[in-house]
mmCIF file of C-alpha atoms in Angstrom:
data_model
loop_
_atom_site.group_PDB
_atom_site.id
_atom_site.type_symbol
_atom_site.label_atom_id
_atom_site.label_comp_id
_atom_site.label_asym_id
_atom_site.label_seq_id
_atom_site.Cartn_x
_atom_site.Cartn_y
_atom_site.Cartn_z
ATOM 1 C CA MET A 75 118.493 98.876 89.049
ATOM 2 C CA VAL A 76 120.103 97.134 86.088
ATOM 3 C CA TYR A 77 116.498 95.131 84.743
ATOM 4 C CA ARG A 78 114.486 98.457 84.897
ATOM 5 C CA HIS A 79 117.407 100.276 81.973
ATOM 6 C CA LEU A 80 117.906 96.933 80.233
ATOM 7 C CA ALA A 81 113.641 97.126 80.243
ATOM 8 C CA LEU A 82 113.687 99.925 77.950
ATOM 9 C CA PHE A 83 116.271 98.217 75.748
ATOM 10 C CA ARG A 84 113.862 95.771 75.579
ATOM 11 C CA ARG A 85 110.904 97.509 74.439
ATOM 12 C CA SER A 86 112.754 100.137 71.595
ATOM 13 C CA TRP A 87 114.438 99.595 69.248
ATOM 14 C CA PRO A 88 116.491 103.149 68.444
ATOM 15 C CA ARG A 89 118.166 102.690 72.577
ATOM 16 C CA VAL A 90 120.240 99.111 70.765
ATOM 17 C CA VAL A 91 120.653 100.971 67.112
ATOM 18 C CA GLU A 92 122.150 103.770 68.929
ATOM 19 C CA LEU A 93 124.359 101.767 71.162
ATOM 20 C CA MET A 94 126.518 99.980 68.014
ATOM 21 C CA TYR A 95 126.330 103.879 65.387
ATOM 22 C CA TRP A 96 128.944 105.767 66.486
ATOM 23 C CA PRO A 97 131.303 102.649 66.692
ATOM 24 C CA VAL A 98 130.612 100.945 63.897
ATOM 25 C CA LEU A 99 130.591 104.230 62.005
ATOM 26 C CA GLN A 100 134.290 105.067 63.496
ATOM 27 C CA MET A 101 135.159 102.138 62.728
ATOM 28 C CA VAL A 102 133.604 101.623 58.633
ATOM 29 C CA VAL A 103 135.664 105.805 57.980
ATOM 30 C CA TRP A 104 138.606 104.629 60.375
ATOM 31 C CA GLY A 105 139.138 101.522 57.733
ATOM 32 C CA PHE A 106 139.175 103.132 54.703
ATOM 33 C CA VAL A 107 141.883 105.282 55.703
ATOM 34 C CA THR A 108 143.920 102.619 57.178
ATOM 35 C CA ALA A 109 143.119 100.766 54.018
ATOM 36 C CA TYR A 110 144.563 103.246 52.090
ATOM 37 C CA VAL A 111 147.384 104.305 54.241
ATOM 38 C CA ALA A 112 148.145 100.350 53.468
ATOM 39 C CA GLY A 113 147.123 100.398 49.648
ATOM 40 C CA VAL A 114 146.901 96.707 47.922
ATOM 41 C CA GLN A 115 149.989 94.752 49.335
ATOM 42 C CA GLN A 116 150.450 93.361 52.561
ATOM 43 C CA SER A 117 153.680 95.821 54.427
ATOM 44 C CA THR A 118 155.407 97.784 56.867
ATOM 45 C CA ALA A 119 152.535 100.564 56.442
ATOM 46 C CA SER A 120 149.112 97.124 56.762
ATOM 47 C CA ILE A 121 151.555 97.150 60.138
ATOM 48 C CA ALA A 122 150.926 100.576 60.372
ATOM 49 C CA ALA A 123 146.811 100.465 59.257
ATOM 50 C CA GLY A 124 146.498 97.643 61.340
ATOM 51 C CA ALA A 125 147.168 99.342 64.403
ATOM 52 C CA LEU A 126 145.678 102.935 64.074
ATOM 53 C CA LEU A 127 141.929 100.969 63.923
ATOM 54 C CA GLY A 128 142.967 99.133 66.731
ATOM 55 C CA GLY A 129 143.972 102.622 68.174
ATOM 56 C CA VAL A 130 139.982 103.409 66.905
ATOM 57 C CA LEU A 131 138.513 99.861 68.005
ATOM 58 C CA LEU A 132 139.346 100.904 72.252
ATOM 59 C CA TRP A 133 139.249 104.232 72.539
ATOM 60 C CA GLU A 134 135.586 102.757 71.792
ATOM 61 C CA VAL A 135 136.181 101.101 74.761
ATOM 62 C CA ALA A 136 137.165 103.889 77.184
ATOM 63 C CA LEU A 137 135.141 106.515 74.947
ATOM 64 C CA ARG A 138 131.434 103.870 75.371
ATOM 65 C CA SER A 139 132.359 102.246 78.978
ATOM 66 C CA GLN A 140 132.242 106.904 79.908
ATOM 67 C CA MET A 141 129.217 107.103 77.968
ATOM 68 C CA GLY A 142 128.035 104.379 79.254
ATOM 69 C CA PHE A 143 127.799 104.789 83.038
ATOM 70 C CA ALA A 144 126.681 108.727 82.597
ATOM 71 C CA ILE A 145 124.305 108.917 80.759
ATOM 72 C CA THR A 146 122.582 105.785 82.042
ATOM 73 C CA PHE A 147 122.913 108.162 85.519
ATOM 74 C CA LEU A 148 121.857 111.643 83.931
ATOM 75 C CA GLU A 149 118.794 109.214 81.804
ATOM 76 C CA GLU A 150 117.143 109.178 85.645
ATOM 77 C CA ILE A 151 117.216 113.278 86.167
ATOM 78 C CA TRP A 152 115.729 113.495 83.085
ATOM 79 C CA SER A 153 112.594 111.212 83.847
ATOM 80 C CA ARG A 154 113.001 112.886 87.432
ATOM 81 C CA ASN A 155 113.915 109.459 89.058
ATOM 82 C CA LEU A 156 116.604 110.153 90.713
ATOM 83 C CA GLY A 157 114.600 111.360 94.185
ATOM 84 C CA HIS A 158 112.886 108.490 94.078
ATOM 85 C CA ILE A 159 115.428 106.133 93.669
ATOM 86 C CA PHE A 160 116.947 106.976 97.223
ATOM 87 C CA VAL A 161 113.624 107.387 98.840
ATOM 88 C CA SER A 162 114.320 104.015 98.651
ATOM 89 C CA PRO A 163 116.856 101.392 100.660
ATOM 90 C CA LEU A 164 119.578 101.890 97.782
ATOM 91 C CA ARG A 165 122.229 102.889 98.529
ATOM 92 C CA PRO A 166 125.161 105.093 96.478
ATOM 93 C CA TRP A 167 127.992 102.475 96.227
ATOM 94 C CA GLU A 168 124.944 100.329 94.531
ATOM 95 C CA LEU A 169 123.785 102.401 92.325
ATOM 96 C CA VAL A 170 127.309 103.176 91.409
ATOM 97 C CA ALA A 171 127.218 99.021 90.326
ATOM 98 C CA ALA A 172 123.918 99.139 88.207
ATOM 99 C CA LEU A 173 125.942 102.600 86.128
ATOM 100 C CA VAL A 174 128.726 99.950 86.282
ATOM 101 C CA GLY A 175 126.401 97.507 84.673
ATOM 102 C CA MET A 176 124.900 99.104 82.639
ATOM 103 C CA SER A 177 128.472 101.159 81.288
ATOM 104 C CA ALA A 178 129.179 97.542 80.754
ATOM 105 C CA ILE A 179 126.660 96.122 79.036
ATOM 106 C CA ARG A 180 125.915 99.570 76.131
ATOM 107 C CA MET A 181 130.125 99.261 75.406
ATOM 108 C CA LEU A 182 129.836 95.431 74.121
ATOM 109 C CA ALA A 183 126.825 96.576 72.936
ATOM 110 C CA GLY A 184 128.522 98.560 70.699
ATOM 111 C CA VAL A 185 132.094 97.621 70.466
ATOM 112 C CA LEU A 186 131.228 94.511 69.748
ATOM 113 C CA PRO A 187 130.088 94.697 66.969
ATOM 114 C CA ALA A 188 132.260 97.514 65.850
ATOM 115 C CA VAL A 189 135.338 94.820 65.909
ATOM 116 C CA LEU A 190 133.083 91.562 64.203
ATOM 117 C CA LEU A 191 132.413 94.547 60.993
ATOM 118 C CA ALA A 192 135.815 95.233 60.741
ATOM 119 C CA TRP A 193 137.407 91.696 60.378
ATOM 120 C CA LEU A 194 134.438 90.912 58.291
ATOM 121 C CA LEU A 195 135.354 94.429 56.017
ATOM 122 C CA TYR A 196 139.169 94.871 56.584
ATOM 123 C CA GLY A 197 140.756 92.160 57.398
ATOM 124 C CA PHE A 198 142.263 92.895 61.030
ATOM 125 C CA GLY A 199 141.159 90.807 64.030
ATOM 126 C CA LEU A 200 141.624 92.387 67.925
ATOM 127 C CA PHE A 201 141.337 89.650 69.514
ATOM 128 C CA SER A 202 144.121 88.106 67.418
ATOM 129 C CA LEU A 203 146.267 89.481 69.129
ATOM 130 C CA GLY A 204 145.470 86.654 72.047
ATOM 131 C CA PRO A 205 143.909 87.114 75.564
ATOM 132 C CA VAL A 206 145.861 89.958 76.840
ATOM 133 C CA VAL A 207 143.075 92.225 74.914
ATOM 134 C CA VAL A 208 141.262 91.589 77.684
ATOM 135 C CA LEU A 209 143.242 92.879 79.894
ATOM 136 C CA PHE A 210 143.272 96.460 76.851
ATOM 137 C CA PHE A 211 139.506 96.129 77.531
ATOM 138 C CA ALA A 212 139.093 96.079 81.747
ATOM 139 C CA ALA A 213 142.176 98.673 81.558
ATOM 140 C CA LEU A 214 140.047 100.864 79.472
ATOM 141 C CA MET A 215 137.189 100.053 81.047
ATOM 142 C CA ILE A 216 137.564 100.679 84.646
ATOM 143 C CA MET A 217 138.955 104.510 83.654
ATOM 144 C CA GLY A 218 136.063 105.106 81.756
ATOM 145 C CA TRP A 219 134.681 104.278 85.255
ATOM 146 C CA ALA A 220 136.826 107.073 86.768
ATOM 147 C CA VAL A 221 136.144 109.364 84.326
ATOM 148 C CA ALA A 222 132.757 109.404 84.440
ATOM 149 C CA LEU A 223 132.618 109.532 88.437
ATOM 150 C CA GLY A 224 133.450 113.201 87.999
ATOM 151 C CA VAL A 225 130.808 113.893 84.845
ATOM 152 C CA THR A 226 128.755 112.318 87.622
ATOM 153 C CA SER A 227 130.419 114.454 90.563
ATOM 154 C CA MET A 228 130.278 118.428 88.401
ATOM 155 C CA ILE A 229 126.451 116.790 87.102
ATOM 156 C CA LEU A 230 125.750 116.623 90.837
ATOM 157 C CA ARG A 231 127.338 119.696 91.432
ATOM 158 C CA HIS A 232 126.219 122.148 89.151
ATOM 159 C CA GLY A 233 123.348 120.082 87.456
ATOM 160 C CA ALA A 234 122.352 120.901 83.631
ATOM 161 C CA GLY A 235 124.536 123.105 82.876
ATOM 162 C CA ALA A 236 127.622 119.640 83.313
ATOM 163 C CA GLU A 237 125.405 117.126 81.443
ATOM 164 C CA THR A 238 127.961 118.134 77.645
ATOM 165 C CA LEU A 239 130.206 117.256 79.978
ATOM 166 C CA ALA A 240 128.841 113.778 79.164
ATOM 167 C CA TRP A 241 130.159 113.513 75.763
ATOM 168 C CA SER A 242 132.939 115.833 75.917
ATOM 169 C CA VAL A 243 134.894 115.262 78.714
ATOM 170 C CA LEU A 244 136.840 111.864 77.375
ATOM 171 C CA PHE A 245 137.870 113.614 73.692
ATOM 172 C CA GLY A 246 139.973 116.400 75.681
ATOM 173 C CA LEU A 247 141.419 113.331 76.961
ATOM 174 C CA ALA A 248 142.577 111.648 73.721
ATOM 175 C CA PRO A 249 145.395 113.482 72.578
ATOM 176 C CA PHE A 250 146.870 112.877 75.323
ATOM 177 C CA SER A 251 146.277 108.921 75.620
ATOM 178 C CA ALA A 252 148.722 107.868 72.076
ATOM 179 C CA VAL A 253 146.034 106.749 70.325
ATOM 180 C CA PHE A 254 146.899 106.506 67.140
ATOM 181 C CA TYR A 255 150.665 107.363 67.242
ATOM 182 C CA PRO A 256 152.912 106.834 70.581
ATOM 183 C CA VAL A 257 154.090 109.561 73.915
ATOM 184 C CA SER A 258 157.515 109.570 72.032
ATOM 185 C CA VAL A 259 156.117 111.594 69.645
ATOM 186 C CA LEU A 260 154.230 114.312 71.822
ATOM 187 C CA PRO A 261 156.867 117.859 73.699
ATOM 188 C CA GLY A 262 158.938 116.355 75.808
ATOM 189 C CA TRP A 263 156.569 118.377 79.224
ATOM 190 C CA LEU A 264 154.321 117.076 77.658
ATOM 191 C CA GLN A 265 155.157 113.001 78.304
ATOM 192 C CA PRO A 266 155.400 113.028 81.668
ATOM 193 C CA VAL A 267 151.174 114.315 81.343
ATOM 194 C CA ALA A 268 150.478 112.085 78.816
ATOM 195 C CA TYR A 269 152.374 109.135 81.122
ATOM 196 C CA ALA A 270 150.563 110.147 83.246
ATOM 197 C CA ILE A 271 146.298 108.634 81.798
ATOM 198 C CA PRO A 272 146.113 104.948 81.661
ATOM 199 C CA ALA A 273 145.118 104.446 78.353
ATOM 200 C CA ALA A 274 148.346 106.200 77.494
ATOM 201 C CA HIS A 275 150.039 103.190 78.757
ATOM 202 C CA VAL A 276 147.105 100.662 77.146
ATOM 203 C CA PHE A 277 147.493 101.841 73.751
ATOM 204 C CA GLU A 278 151.395 101.900 73.578
ATOM 205 C CA GLY A 279 150.935 98.497 75.469
ATOM 206 C CA MET A 280 148.576 97.238 72.173
ATOM 207 C CA ARG A 281 151.661 98.338 69.759
ATOM 208 C CA ALA A 282 154.094 97.194 71.107
ATOM 209 C CA ALA A 283 151.603 93.682 71.102
ATOM 210 C CA LEU A 284 151.029 94.030 66.933
ATOM 211 C CA LEU A 285 153.798 96.024 65.670
ATOM 212 C CA GLU A 286 156.798 93.257 68.565
ATOM 213 C CA SER A 287 154.930 90.411 69.065
ATOM 214 C CA ARG A 288 155.290 91.434 72.065
ATOM 215 C CA ILE A 289 153.371 91.860 75.809
ATOM 216 C CA ALA A 290 154.087 95.343 77.436
ATOM 217 C CA TRP A 291 152.966 94.594 81.114
ATOM 218 C CA GLY A 292 155.004 97.395 82.621
ATOM 219 C CA HIS A 293 153.280 99.836 80.812
ATOM 220 C CA LEU A 294 149.984 96.706 81.682
ATOM 221 C CA GLY A 295 150.737 97.022 86.108
ATOM 222 C CA LEU A 296 151.013 100.765 85.260
ATOM 223 C CA ALA A 297 147.733 101.736 83.862
ATOM 224 C CA PHE A 298 145.803 99.940 86.395
ATOM 225 C CA ALA A 299 148.006 101.112 89.042
ATOM 226 C CA LEU A 300 147.098 104.287 88.465
ATOM 227 C CA ASP A 301 142.982 103.679 86.883
ATOM 228 C CA LEU A 302 143.454 102.350 90.320
ATOM 229 C CA VAL A 303 144.429 105.838 91.575
ATOM 230 C CA TRP A 304 141.930 107.225 89.288
ATOM 231 C CA LEU A 305 139.129 105.673 90.592
ATOM 232 C CA GLY A 306 139.750 106.295 94.473
ATOM 233 C CA LEU A 307 140.092 109.999 93.383
ATOM 234 C CA GLY A 308 136.706 109.515 91.606
ATOM 235 C CA ALA A 309 134.977 107.226 93.704
ATOM 236 C CA TRP A 310 136.327 110.219 96.420
ATOM 237 C CA LEU A 311 134.362 113.159 94.121
ATOM 238 C CA PHE A 312 130.741 111.646 94.004
ATOM 239 C CA MET A 313 130.949 110.688 96.953
ATOM 240 C CA ALA A 314 131.512 114.903 98.341
ATOM 241 C CA GLN A 315 128.433 116.346 96.025
ATOM 242 C CA PHE A 316 125.998 112.976 96.628
ATOM 243 C CA ARG A 317 126.390 114.330 99.790
ATOM 244 C CA ARG A 318 126.156 118.157 99.551
ATOM 245 C CA ALA A 319 123.909 117.704 96.904
ATOM 246 C CA ARG A 320 121.767 115.555 99.873
ATOM 247 C CA GLU A 321 122.470 118.045 102.593
ATOM 248 C CA ARG A 322 121.021 120.461 99.830
ATOM 249 C CA GLY A 323 117.839 119.018 98.583
ATOM 250 C CA ALA A 324 119.149 118.321 94.480
ATOM 251 C CA LEU A 325 118.543 115.514 94.454
ATOM 252 C CA LEU A 326 114.959 116.469 94.172
ATOM 253 C CA SER A 327 116.188 119.504 91.438
ATOM 254 C CA ILE A 328 117.974 118.318 89.371
ATOM 255 C CA GLY A 329 117.556 118.242 85.668
ATOM 256 C CA GLU A 330 114.397 121.374 86.544
#
């Protein structure tokens, strides 16, 4: 399954460019914004601008992980291949494993060039935060996979009418994920909602690392604990909708 999709990228350079296009474009636009905010001198404003740029780059990890998973699944539907896949001995969890693998590859191919350009153009080194960045990446990737499982479940249930969720659903969580501002900025009644989202804890931890030079282990622990809850719910929903789609014969007709 993974090789099939890698072969598509090997034979289509526009696909490879598309992986990098949006993360790099986002980084360049927000890089100019941070440069404007920081000015030309090193100051408190420049540190805050670094937190803003770090938020952009890390949010792309969650976004590209979710979209990579969901779009890889959609490509099987668009090519009318989903029914053929399950004629083979492939099991649902093996399909999910392949989608996770492709999601990780697509995310790294899109985000790492943006991280490199952020260092070259703006002097912002995300990996200068240390090994904790790997934990940030992992927590956001798992959240992206959990959301993608929910999206693919809706596609199995509602067909083509739910395809737009692959591009839009994670943007709806962005205001509550504390990407560009701390959770304390939100109204009091919204803060519990934010703290139920794994990404909010990751970005609180990122700001602690950038602004206070410390690792917020409490936030990281909560991020991974919530990831497990989200992933469990996503897997349960996916399997329930997969069984229903198989009973209805929708695996052969979905997308038509």
